Structures are given as structure tokens and as C-alpha cells.
CSV table of C-alpha atoms in Angstrom, one decimal:
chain,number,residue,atom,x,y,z
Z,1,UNK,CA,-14.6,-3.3,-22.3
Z,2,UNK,CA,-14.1,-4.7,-18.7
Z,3,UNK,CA,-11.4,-3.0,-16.9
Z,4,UNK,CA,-8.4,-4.2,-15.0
Z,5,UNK,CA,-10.6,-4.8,-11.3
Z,6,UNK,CA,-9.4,-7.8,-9.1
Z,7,UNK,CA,-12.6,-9.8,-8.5
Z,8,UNK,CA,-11.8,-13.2,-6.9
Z,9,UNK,CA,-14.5,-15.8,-7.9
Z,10,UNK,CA,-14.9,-16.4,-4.3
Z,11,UNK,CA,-16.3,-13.2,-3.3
Z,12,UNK,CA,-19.3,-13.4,-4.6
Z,13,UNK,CA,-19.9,-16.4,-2.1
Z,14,UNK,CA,-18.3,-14.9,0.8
Z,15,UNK,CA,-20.5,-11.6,0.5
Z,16,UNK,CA,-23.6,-13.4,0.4
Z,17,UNK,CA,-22.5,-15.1,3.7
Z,18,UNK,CA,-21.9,-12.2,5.5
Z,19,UNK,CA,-25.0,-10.9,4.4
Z,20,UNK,CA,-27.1,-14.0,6.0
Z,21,UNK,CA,-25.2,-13.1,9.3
Z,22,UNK,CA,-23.2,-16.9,8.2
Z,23,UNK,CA,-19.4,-15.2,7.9
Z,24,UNK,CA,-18.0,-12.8,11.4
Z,25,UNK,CA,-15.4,-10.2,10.1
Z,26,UNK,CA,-11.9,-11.1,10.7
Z,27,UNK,CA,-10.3,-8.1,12.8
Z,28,UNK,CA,-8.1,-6.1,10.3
Z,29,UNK,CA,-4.5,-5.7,11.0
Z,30,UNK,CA,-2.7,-2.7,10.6
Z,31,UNK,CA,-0.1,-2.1,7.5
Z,32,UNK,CA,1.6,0.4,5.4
Z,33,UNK,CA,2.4,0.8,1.9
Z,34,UNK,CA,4.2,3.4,-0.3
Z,35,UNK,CA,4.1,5.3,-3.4
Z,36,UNK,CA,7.0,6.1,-4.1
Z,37,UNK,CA,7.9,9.0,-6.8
Z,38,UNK,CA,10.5,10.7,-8.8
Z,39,UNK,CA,10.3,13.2,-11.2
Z,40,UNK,CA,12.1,11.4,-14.6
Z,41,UNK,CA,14.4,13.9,-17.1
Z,42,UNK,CA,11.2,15.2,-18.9
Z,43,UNK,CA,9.5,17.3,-16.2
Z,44,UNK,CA,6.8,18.2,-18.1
Z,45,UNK,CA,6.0,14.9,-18.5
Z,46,UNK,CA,5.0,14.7,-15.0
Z,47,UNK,CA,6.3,12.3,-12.0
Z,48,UNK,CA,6.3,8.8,-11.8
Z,49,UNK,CA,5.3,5.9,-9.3
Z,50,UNK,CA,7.2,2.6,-8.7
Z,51,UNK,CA,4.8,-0.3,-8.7
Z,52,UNK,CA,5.3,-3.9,-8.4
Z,53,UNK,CA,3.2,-6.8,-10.1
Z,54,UNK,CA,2.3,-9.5,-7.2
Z,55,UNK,CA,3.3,-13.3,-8.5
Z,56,UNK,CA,0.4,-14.9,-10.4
Z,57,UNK,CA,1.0,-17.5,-7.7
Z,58,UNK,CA,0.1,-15.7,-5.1
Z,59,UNK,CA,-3.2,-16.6,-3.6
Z,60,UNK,CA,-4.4,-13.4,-2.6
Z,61,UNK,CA,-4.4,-10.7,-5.7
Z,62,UNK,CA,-1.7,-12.7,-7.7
Z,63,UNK,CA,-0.6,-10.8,-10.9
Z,64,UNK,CA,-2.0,-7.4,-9.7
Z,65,UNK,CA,0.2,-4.6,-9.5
Z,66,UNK,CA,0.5,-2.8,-6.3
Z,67,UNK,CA,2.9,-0.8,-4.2
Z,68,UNK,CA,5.7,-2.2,-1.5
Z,69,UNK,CA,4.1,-2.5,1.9
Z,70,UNK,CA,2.7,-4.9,4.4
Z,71,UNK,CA,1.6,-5.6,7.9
Z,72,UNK,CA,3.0,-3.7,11.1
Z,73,UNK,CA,5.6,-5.6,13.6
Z,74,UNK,CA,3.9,-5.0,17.0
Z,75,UNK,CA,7.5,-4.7,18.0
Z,76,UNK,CA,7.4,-1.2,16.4
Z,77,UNK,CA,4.8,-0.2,19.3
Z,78,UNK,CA,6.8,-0.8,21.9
Z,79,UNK,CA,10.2,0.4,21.4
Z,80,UNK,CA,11.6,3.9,20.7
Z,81,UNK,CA,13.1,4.4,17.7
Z,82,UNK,CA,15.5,7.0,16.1
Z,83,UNK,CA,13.4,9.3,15.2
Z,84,UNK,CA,13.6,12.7,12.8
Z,85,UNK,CA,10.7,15.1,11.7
Z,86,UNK,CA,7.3,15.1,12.7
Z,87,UNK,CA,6.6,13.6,16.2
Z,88,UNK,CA,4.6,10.3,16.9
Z,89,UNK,CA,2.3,12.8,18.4
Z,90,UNK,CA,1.8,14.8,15.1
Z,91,UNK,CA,1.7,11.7,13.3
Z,92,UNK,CA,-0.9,10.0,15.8
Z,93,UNK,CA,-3.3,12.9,14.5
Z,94,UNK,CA,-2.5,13.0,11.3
Z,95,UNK,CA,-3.3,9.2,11.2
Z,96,UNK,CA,-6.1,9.0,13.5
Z,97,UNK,CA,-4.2,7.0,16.2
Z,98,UNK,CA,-2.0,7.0,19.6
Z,99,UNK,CA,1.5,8.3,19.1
Z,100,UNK,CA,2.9,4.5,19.5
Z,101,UNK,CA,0.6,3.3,17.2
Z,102,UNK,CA,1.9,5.7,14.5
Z,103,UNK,CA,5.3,5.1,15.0
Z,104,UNK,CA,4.1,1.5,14.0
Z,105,UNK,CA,2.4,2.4,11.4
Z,106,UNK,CA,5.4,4.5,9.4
Z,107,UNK,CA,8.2,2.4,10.7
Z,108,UNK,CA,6.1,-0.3,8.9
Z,109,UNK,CA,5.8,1.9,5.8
Z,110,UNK,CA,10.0,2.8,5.9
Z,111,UNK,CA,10.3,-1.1,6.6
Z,112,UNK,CA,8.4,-2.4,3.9
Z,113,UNK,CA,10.0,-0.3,0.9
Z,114,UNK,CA,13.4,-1.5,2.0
Z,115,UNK,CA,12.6,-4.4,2.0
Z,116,UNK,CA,10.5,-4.5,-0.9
Z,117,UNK,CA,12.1,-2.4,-3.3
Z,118,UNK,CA,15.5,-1.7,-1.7
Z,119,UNK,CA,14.6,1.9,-0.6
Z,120,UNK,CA,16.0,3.4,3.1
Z,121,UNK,CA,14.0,6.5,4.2
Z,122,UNK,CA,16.6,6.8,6.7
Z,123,UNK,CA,20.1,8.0,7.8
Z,124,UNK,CA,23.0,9.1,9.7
Z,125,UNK,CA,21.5,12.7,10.7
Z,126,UNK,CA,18.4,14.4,10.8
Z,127,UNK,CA,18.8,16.1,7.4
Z,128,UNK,CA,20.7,12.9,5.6
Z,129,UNK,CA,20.1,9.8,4.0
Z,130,UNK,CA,22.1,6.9,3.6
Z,131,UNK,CA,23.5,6.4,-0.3
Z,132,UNK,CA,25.1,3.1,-1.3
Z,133,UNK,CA,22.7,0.3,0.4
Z,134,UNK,CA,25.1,-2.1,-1.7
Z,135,UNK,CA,27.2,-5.2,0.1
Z,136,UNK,CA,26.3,-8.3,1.9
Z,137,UNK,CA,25.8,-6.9,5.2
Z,138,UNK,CA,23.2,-4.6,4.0
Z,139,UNK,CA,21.5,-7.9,2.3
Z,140,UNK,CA,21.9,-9.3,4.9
Z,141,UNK,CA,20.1,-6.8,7.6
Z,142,UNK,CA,17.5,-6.5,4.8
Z,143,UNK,CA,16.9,-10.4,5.2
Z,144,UNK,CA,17.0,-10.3,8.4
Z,145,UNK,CA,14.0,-8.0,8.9
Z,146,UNK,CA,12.3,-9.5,6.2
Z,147,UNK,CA,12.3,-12.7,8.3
Z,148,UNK,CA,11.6,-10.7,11.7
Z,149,UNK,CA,14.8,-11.6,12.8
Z,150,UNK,CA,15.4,-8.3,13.3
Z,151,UNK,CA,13.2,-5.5,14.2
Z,152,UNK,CA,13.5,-2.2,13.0
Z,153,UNK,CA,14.4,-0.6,15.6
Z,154,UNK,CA,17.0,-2.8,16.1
Z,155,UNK,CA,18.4,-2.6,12.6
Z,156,UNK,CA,18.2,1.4,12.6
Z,157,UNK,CA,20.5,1.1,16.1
Z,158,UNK,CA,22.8,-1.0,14.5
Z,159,UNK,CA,23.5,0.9,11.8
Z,160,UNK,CA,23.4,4.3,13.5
Z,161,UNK,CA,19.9,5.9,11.4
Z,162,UNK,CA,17.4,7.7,12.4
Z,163,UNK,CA,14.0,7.3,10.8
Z,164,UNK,CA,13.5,9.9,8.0
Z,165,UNK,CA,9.7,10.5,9.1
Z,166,UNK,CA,9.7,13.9,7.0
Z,167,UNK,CA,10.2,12.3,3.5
Z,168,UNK,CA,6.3,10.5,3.7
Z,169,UNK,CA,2.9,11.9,3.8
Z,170,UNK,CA,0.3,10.4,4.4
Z,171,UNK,CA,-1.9,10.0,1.3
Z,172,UNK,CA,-5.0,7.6,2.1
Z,173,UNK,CA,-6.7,5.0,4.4
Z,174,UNK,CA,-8.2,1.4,2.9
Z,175,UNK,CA,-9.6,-1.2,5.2
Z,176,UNK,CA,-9.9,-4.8,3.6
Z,177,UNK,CA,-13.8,-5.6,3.0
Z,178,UNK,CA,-15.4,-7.2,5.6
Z,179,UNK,CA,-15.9,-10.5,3.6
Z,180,UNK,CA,-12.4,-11.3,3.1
Z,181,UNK,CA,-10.7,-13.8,5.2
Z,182,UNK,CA,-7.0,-11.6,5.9
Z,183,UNK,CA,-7.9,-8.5,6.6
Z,184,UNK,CA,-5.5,-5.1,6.9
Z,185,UNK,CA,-6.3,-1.8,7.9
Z,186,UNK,CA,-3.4,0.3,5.3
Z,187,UNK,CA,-2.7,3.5,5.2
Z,188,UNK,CA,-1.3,4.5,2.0
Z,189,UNK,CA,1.7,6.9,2.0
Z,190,UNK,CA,3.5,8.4,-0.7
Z,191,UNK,CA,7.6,9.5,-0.7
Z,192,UNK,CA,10.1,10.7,-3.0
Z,193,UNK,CA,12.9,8.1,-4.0
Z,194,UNK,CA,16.1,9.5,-1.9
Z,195,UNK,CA,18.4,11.3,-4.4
Z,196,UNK,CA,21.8,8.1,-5.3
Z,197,UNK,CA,19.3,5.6,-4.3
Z,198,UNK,CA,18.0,2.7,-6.9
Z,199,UNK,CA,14.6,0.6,-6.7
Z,200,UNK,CA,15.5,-3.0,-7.0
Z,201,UNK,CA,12.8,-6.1,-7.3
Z,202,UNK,CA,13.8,-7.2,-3.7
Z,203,UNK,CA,10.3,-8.9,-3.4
Z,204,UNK,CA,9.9,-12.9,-3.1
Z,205,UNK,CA,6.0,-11.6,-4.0
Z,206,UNK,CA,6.3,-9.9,-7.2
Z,207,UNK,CA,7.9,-11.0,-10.4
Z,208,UNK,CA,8.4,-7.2,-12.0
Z,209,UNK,CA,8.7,-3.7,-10.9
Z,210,UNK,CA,8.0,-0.5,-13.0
Z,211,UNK,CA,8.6,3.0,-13.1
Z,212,UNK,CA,5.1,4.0,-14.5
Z,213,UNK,CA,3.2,7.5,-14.6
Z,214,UNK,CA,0.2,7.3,-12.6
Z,215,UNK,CA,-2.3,8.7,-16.2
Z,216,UNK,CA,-0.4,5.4,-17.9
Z,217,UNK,CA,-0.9,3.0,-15.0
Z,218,UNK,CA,-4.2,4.0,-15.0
Z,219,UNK,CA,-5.2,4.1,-18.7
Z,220,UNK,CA,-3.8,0.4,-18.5
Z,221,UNK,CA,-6.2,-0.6,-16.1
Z,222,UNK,CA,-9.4,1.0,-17.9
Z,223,UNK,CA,-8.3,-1.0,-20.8
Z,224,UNK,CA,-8.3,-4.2,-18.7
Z,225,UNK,CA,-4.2,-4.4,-19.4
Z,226,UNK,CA,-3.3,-3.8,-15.8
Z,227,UNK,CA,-5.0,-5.6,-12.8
Z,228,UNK,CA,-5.4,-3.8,-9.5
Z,229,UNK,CA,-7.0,-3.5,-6.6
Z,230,UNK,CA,-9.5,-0.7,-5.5
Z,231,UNK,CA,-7.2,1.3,-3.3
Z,232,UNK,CA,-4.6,0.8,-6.1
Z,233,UNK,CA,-6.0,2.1,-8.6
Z,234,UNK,CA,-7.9,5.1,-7.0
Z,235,UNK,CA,-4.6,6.4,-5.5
Z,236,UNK,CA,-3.3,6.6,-9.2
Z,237,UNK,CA,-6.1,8.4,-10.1
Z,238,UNK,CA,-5.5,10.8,-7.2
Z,239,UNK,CA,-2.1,11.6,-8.3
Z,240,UNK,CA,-2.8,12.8,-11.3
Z,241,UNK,CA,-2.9,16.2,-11.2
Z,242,UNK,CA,0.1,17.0,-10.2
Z,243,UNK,CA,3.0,17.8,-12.4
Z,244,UNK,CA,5.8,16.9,-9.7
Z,245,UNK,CA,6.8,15.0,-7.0
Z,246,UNK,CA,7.2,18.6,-4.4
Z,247,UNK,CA,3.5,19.3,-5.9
Z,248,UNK,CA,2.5,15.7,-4.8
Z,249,UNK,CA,3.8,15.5,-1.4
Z,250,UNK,CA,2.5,18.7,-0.9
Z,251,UNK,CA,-0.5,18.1,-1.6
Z,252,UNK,CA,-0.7,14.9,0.6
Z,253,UNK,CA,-1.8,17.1,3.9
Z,254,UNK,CA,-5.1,17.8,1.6
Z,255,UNK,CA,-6.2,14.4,1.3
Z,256,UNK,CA,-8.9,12.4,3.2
Z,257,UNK,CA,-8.1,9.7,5.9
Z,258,UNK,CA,-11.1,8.9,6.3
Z,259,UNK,CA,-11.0,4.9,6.3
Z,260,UNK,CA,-12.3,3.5,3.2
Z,261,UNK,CA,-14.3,-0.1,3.6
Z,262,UNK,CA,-16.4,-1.8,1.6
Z,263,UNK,CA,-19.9,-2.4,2.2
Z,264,UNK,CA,-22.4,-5.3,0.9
Z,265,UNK,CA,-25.8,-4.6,1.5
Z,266,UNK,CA,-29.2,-6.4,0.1
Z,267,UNK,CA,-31.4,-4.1,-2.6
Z,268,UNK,CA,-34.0,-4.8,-4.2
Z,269,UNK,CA,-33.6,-8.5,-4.7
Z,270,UNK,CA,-29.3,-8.0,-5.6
Z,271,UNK,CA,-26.6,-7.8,-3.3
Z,272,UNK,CA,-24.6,-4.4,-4.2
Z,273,UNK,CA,-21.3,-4.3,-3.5
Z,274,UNK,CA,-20.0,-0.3,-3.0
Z,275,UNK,CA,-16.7,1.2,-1.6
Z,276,UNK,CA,-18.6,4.6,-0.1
Z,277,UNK,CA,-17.5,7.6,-2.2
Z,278,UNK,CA,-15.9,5.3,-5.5
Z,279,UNK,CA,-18.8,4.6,-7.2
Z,280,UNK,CA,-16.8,3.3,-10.2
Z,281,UNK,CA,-15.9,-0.2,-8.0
Z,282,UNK,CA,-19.7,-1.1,-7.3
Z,283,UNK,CA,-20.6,-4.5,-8.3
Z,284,UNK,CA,-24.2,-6.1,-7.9
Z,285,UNK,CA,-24.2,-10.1,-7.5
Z,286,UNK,CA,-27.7,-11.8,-7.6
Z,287,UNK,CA,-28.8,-12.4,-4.2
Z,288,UNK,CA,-28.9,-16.0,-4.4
Z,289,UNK,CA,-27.9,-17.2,-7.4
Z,290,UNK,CA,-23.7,-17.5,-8.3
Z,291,UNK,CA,-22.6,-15.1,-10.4
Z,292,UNK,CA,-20.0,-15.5,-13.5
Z,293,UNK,CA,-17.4,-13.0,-13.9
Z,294,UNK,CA,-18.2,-12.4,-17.4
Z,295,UNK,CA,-21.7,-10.3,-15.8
């Protein structure tokens, strides 16, 4: 039974060109996403992830589901923000860059989930968050960002925040194959959803959100029910094993940042298609002939 991969028909074109030396790499840009948890009534059931299904409109992995994220505002380098928890020192090593690049990188992943899913990893203090995001001049700020009226920096001085940097953990690093035409260099985060906050579909890109259990989401996708991406569905996989959200995010400064990027490579008379260390995602194409998806 096929499983719930996203395989554009295009790639196997595009690999074959990068292959011949026809196709240069786009650089990647740098991005952020989330997985955001909570631990629902039943405990023992174990925590759960919010996802969101990208529009089957979309060109680029329409109807897969994913978590809210997206590219870094360069304005995020530049600018000091308020700022609680780990420094942009600590979180430069932790993620394998400068100190302004990390504050980037999170302010991009904080940005992104209010934006996306109506989520503020942020407040008035060092130990707070804000509660009631409700009323039209919170939409409206959110809109505002959204559009890049607004940087966040700006938005968190308006409003008085500071940047909650202690409620993420880093979780993983994916960089967009090498063959694809946008490229972003993510790392993947994960968070717990702030106690008298709500998700919300907030996203012009996806037409559903869930609350889903990271064993279910990924059961769905071996059964071909659920389409993903590779970094997608390998962080559900690695979030299995633990019961709760506290177990999670402390288990996030065990994981690998090591960047993850796919390779394409010529064997034997196939181009293989591998992401180093997730065997499960290796696809060959023949090396000159186009491929069905059905193979």
C-alpha cells in the first residue's frame, strides 16, 4: 500500500537535471516552524500536535498537512528584540548560527504560529504570557505582520512583550532538496500551547487544522490517508515516545541538528533519491526514462 509521501510529478525531471550539471541549486532561505503540543484530558493517552492541511491549491505541497511556520524577516537580524530566556548566544549554538541569526530564526518560529494558528509565545514579563489575543486590534497587528507591515520587533514594542524564547526547543534541521526551485533551510521547533490560549485556522494556506496524536498522524500517513512531507512526517515519528508534553520538550536538547538534505546521485543505471539517515523516503527514478508515480 503506498503511503502518504508528497512526490510532485516534476521531480523526477528536475533531479535528473541536476544530475547532468543542467539545474544550479537555488540558495535556501532560512525558516521556522512549530510543533506545537498539549497534553489532552486523558494523559495516558499521550500528547498531541496541532497540524494544519496546506490548500489543495497551493502549488507547492497543496493538501499536505504540515505545521505553522515560514521564512525569516531579515528585519529580525537587525533589530533587538524583547527578549526572555536563553540568550541569542545560547541559541546561536544550539542552532548552529551567530547570535543575530538565531534571534531570526525563533522570532520567525514565535511569528509564524501567531500568525498561523493564533498562538503568542510572548508576554508582559519574563515569566508571563499574554491570555485573551481576542479584538480587532489584535487582528489587526496579526494582519499586519502577516503582510510585513509590521515587524516583530515592532509589534512586541507596541504591545509591551517580550519574546518567550524559553517555551521552544529546538527539535530538528531540514533543508529543501537541491532540485527544488524555492528552497528553505527550517529548523523545526516544538512548544507547548500557553495555558487560556486557543489554536484558530488563522492561515490563508490551509483549509483545516487538527489536534492529532503524533502515533495517529503517522498511522494515517502509512496508510496513504494523510499526505506529508519528509521532515513532516519523521518529526511525528520522533515524538512518539514520549507520554507528555514536559517529557517532549525535554527531550528536545537530545535531538540532532544536524541539517538534513536530500541527495540524488546516479547508481547503477537509476538515479536514487535518499534523505541521509531516513532510509524509508529513498526513491529510485530511471535514469533517463520518466517515471510514473504509480512505480
Amino acid at each position: 500500500m503506498p503511503n502518504g509521501q508528497w512526490y510532485p510529478p516534476e521531480w523526477p525531471a528536475r533531479i535528473r537535471a541536476l544530475a547532468s550539471g543542467d539545474l544550479t541549486p537555488a540558495q535556501p532561505r532560512r525558516a521556522a516552524t512549530v510543533m506545537l503540543l498539549r497534553d489532552p484530558p486523558q494523559a495516558a493517552a499521550g500528547p498531541t500536535v496541532h497540524m494544519l492541511r496546506r490548500r489543495t491549491s497551493m502549488a507547492f505541497a497543496g493538501g499536505a498537512y504540515a505545521y505553522p511556520g515560514g521564512g525569516v524577516d531579515p528585519r529580525d537580524d537587525d533589530r533587538l528584540v524583547g527578549w526572555a530566556g536563553p540568550s541569542r548566544t545560547a541559541w546561536g549554538e544550539r542552532l548552529g548560527v551567530d547570535a543575530a541569526s538565531a534571534q531570526a530564526i525563533v522570532c520567525a518560529a514565535v511569528r509564524e504560529t501567531y500568525e498561523e494558528a493564533g498562538v503568542l509565545l510572548a508576554g508582559p514579563t519574563a515569566d508571563t504570557v499574554v491570555g485573551d489575543l481576542s479584538g480587532d486590534d489584535w487582528e489587526a497587528d496579526r494582519a499586519a505582520l502577516v503582510a510585513r507591515d509590521l515587524s516583530f520587533a515592532e509589534f512586541l514594542d507596541r504591545r509591551g512583550l517580550v519574546l518567550r524564547s524559553d517555551l521552544l526547543a529546538a527539535w530538528a534541521r531540514w533543508i529543501t532538496p537541491e532540485f527544488e526551485p524555492k528552497r528553505y533551510d527550517t529548523w523545526f521547533f516544538v512548544a507547548a500551547l500557553p495555558r487560556g490560549q486557543r489554536t484558530r485556522n488563522a492561515s490563508t494556506e490551509a483549509d483545516r487544522t487538527v489536534w492529532i496524536r503524533p502515533s495517529d498522524a503517522a498511522e494515517g500517513y502509512d496508510k496513504g490517508e494523510l499526505l506529508m512531507m519528509p521532515p513532516t512526517i519523521s518529526t511525528l515519528r520522533s515524538l512518539k515516545p514520549y507520554a507528555t508534553v514536559a517529557e517532549a520538550l525535554a527531550g528536545a536538547a537530545g535531538q540532532d541538528l544536524t541539517p538534513v538534505l536530500a541527495k540524488a546521485r546516479l547508481q547503477a543505471g537509476e538515479l536514487v533519491l535518499s534523505w541521509p539517515g531516513h532510509e524509508e523516503f529513498t526513491r529510485r527514478l530511471p535514469a533517463a526514462e520518466q517515471e510514473t508515480m504509480d512505480e
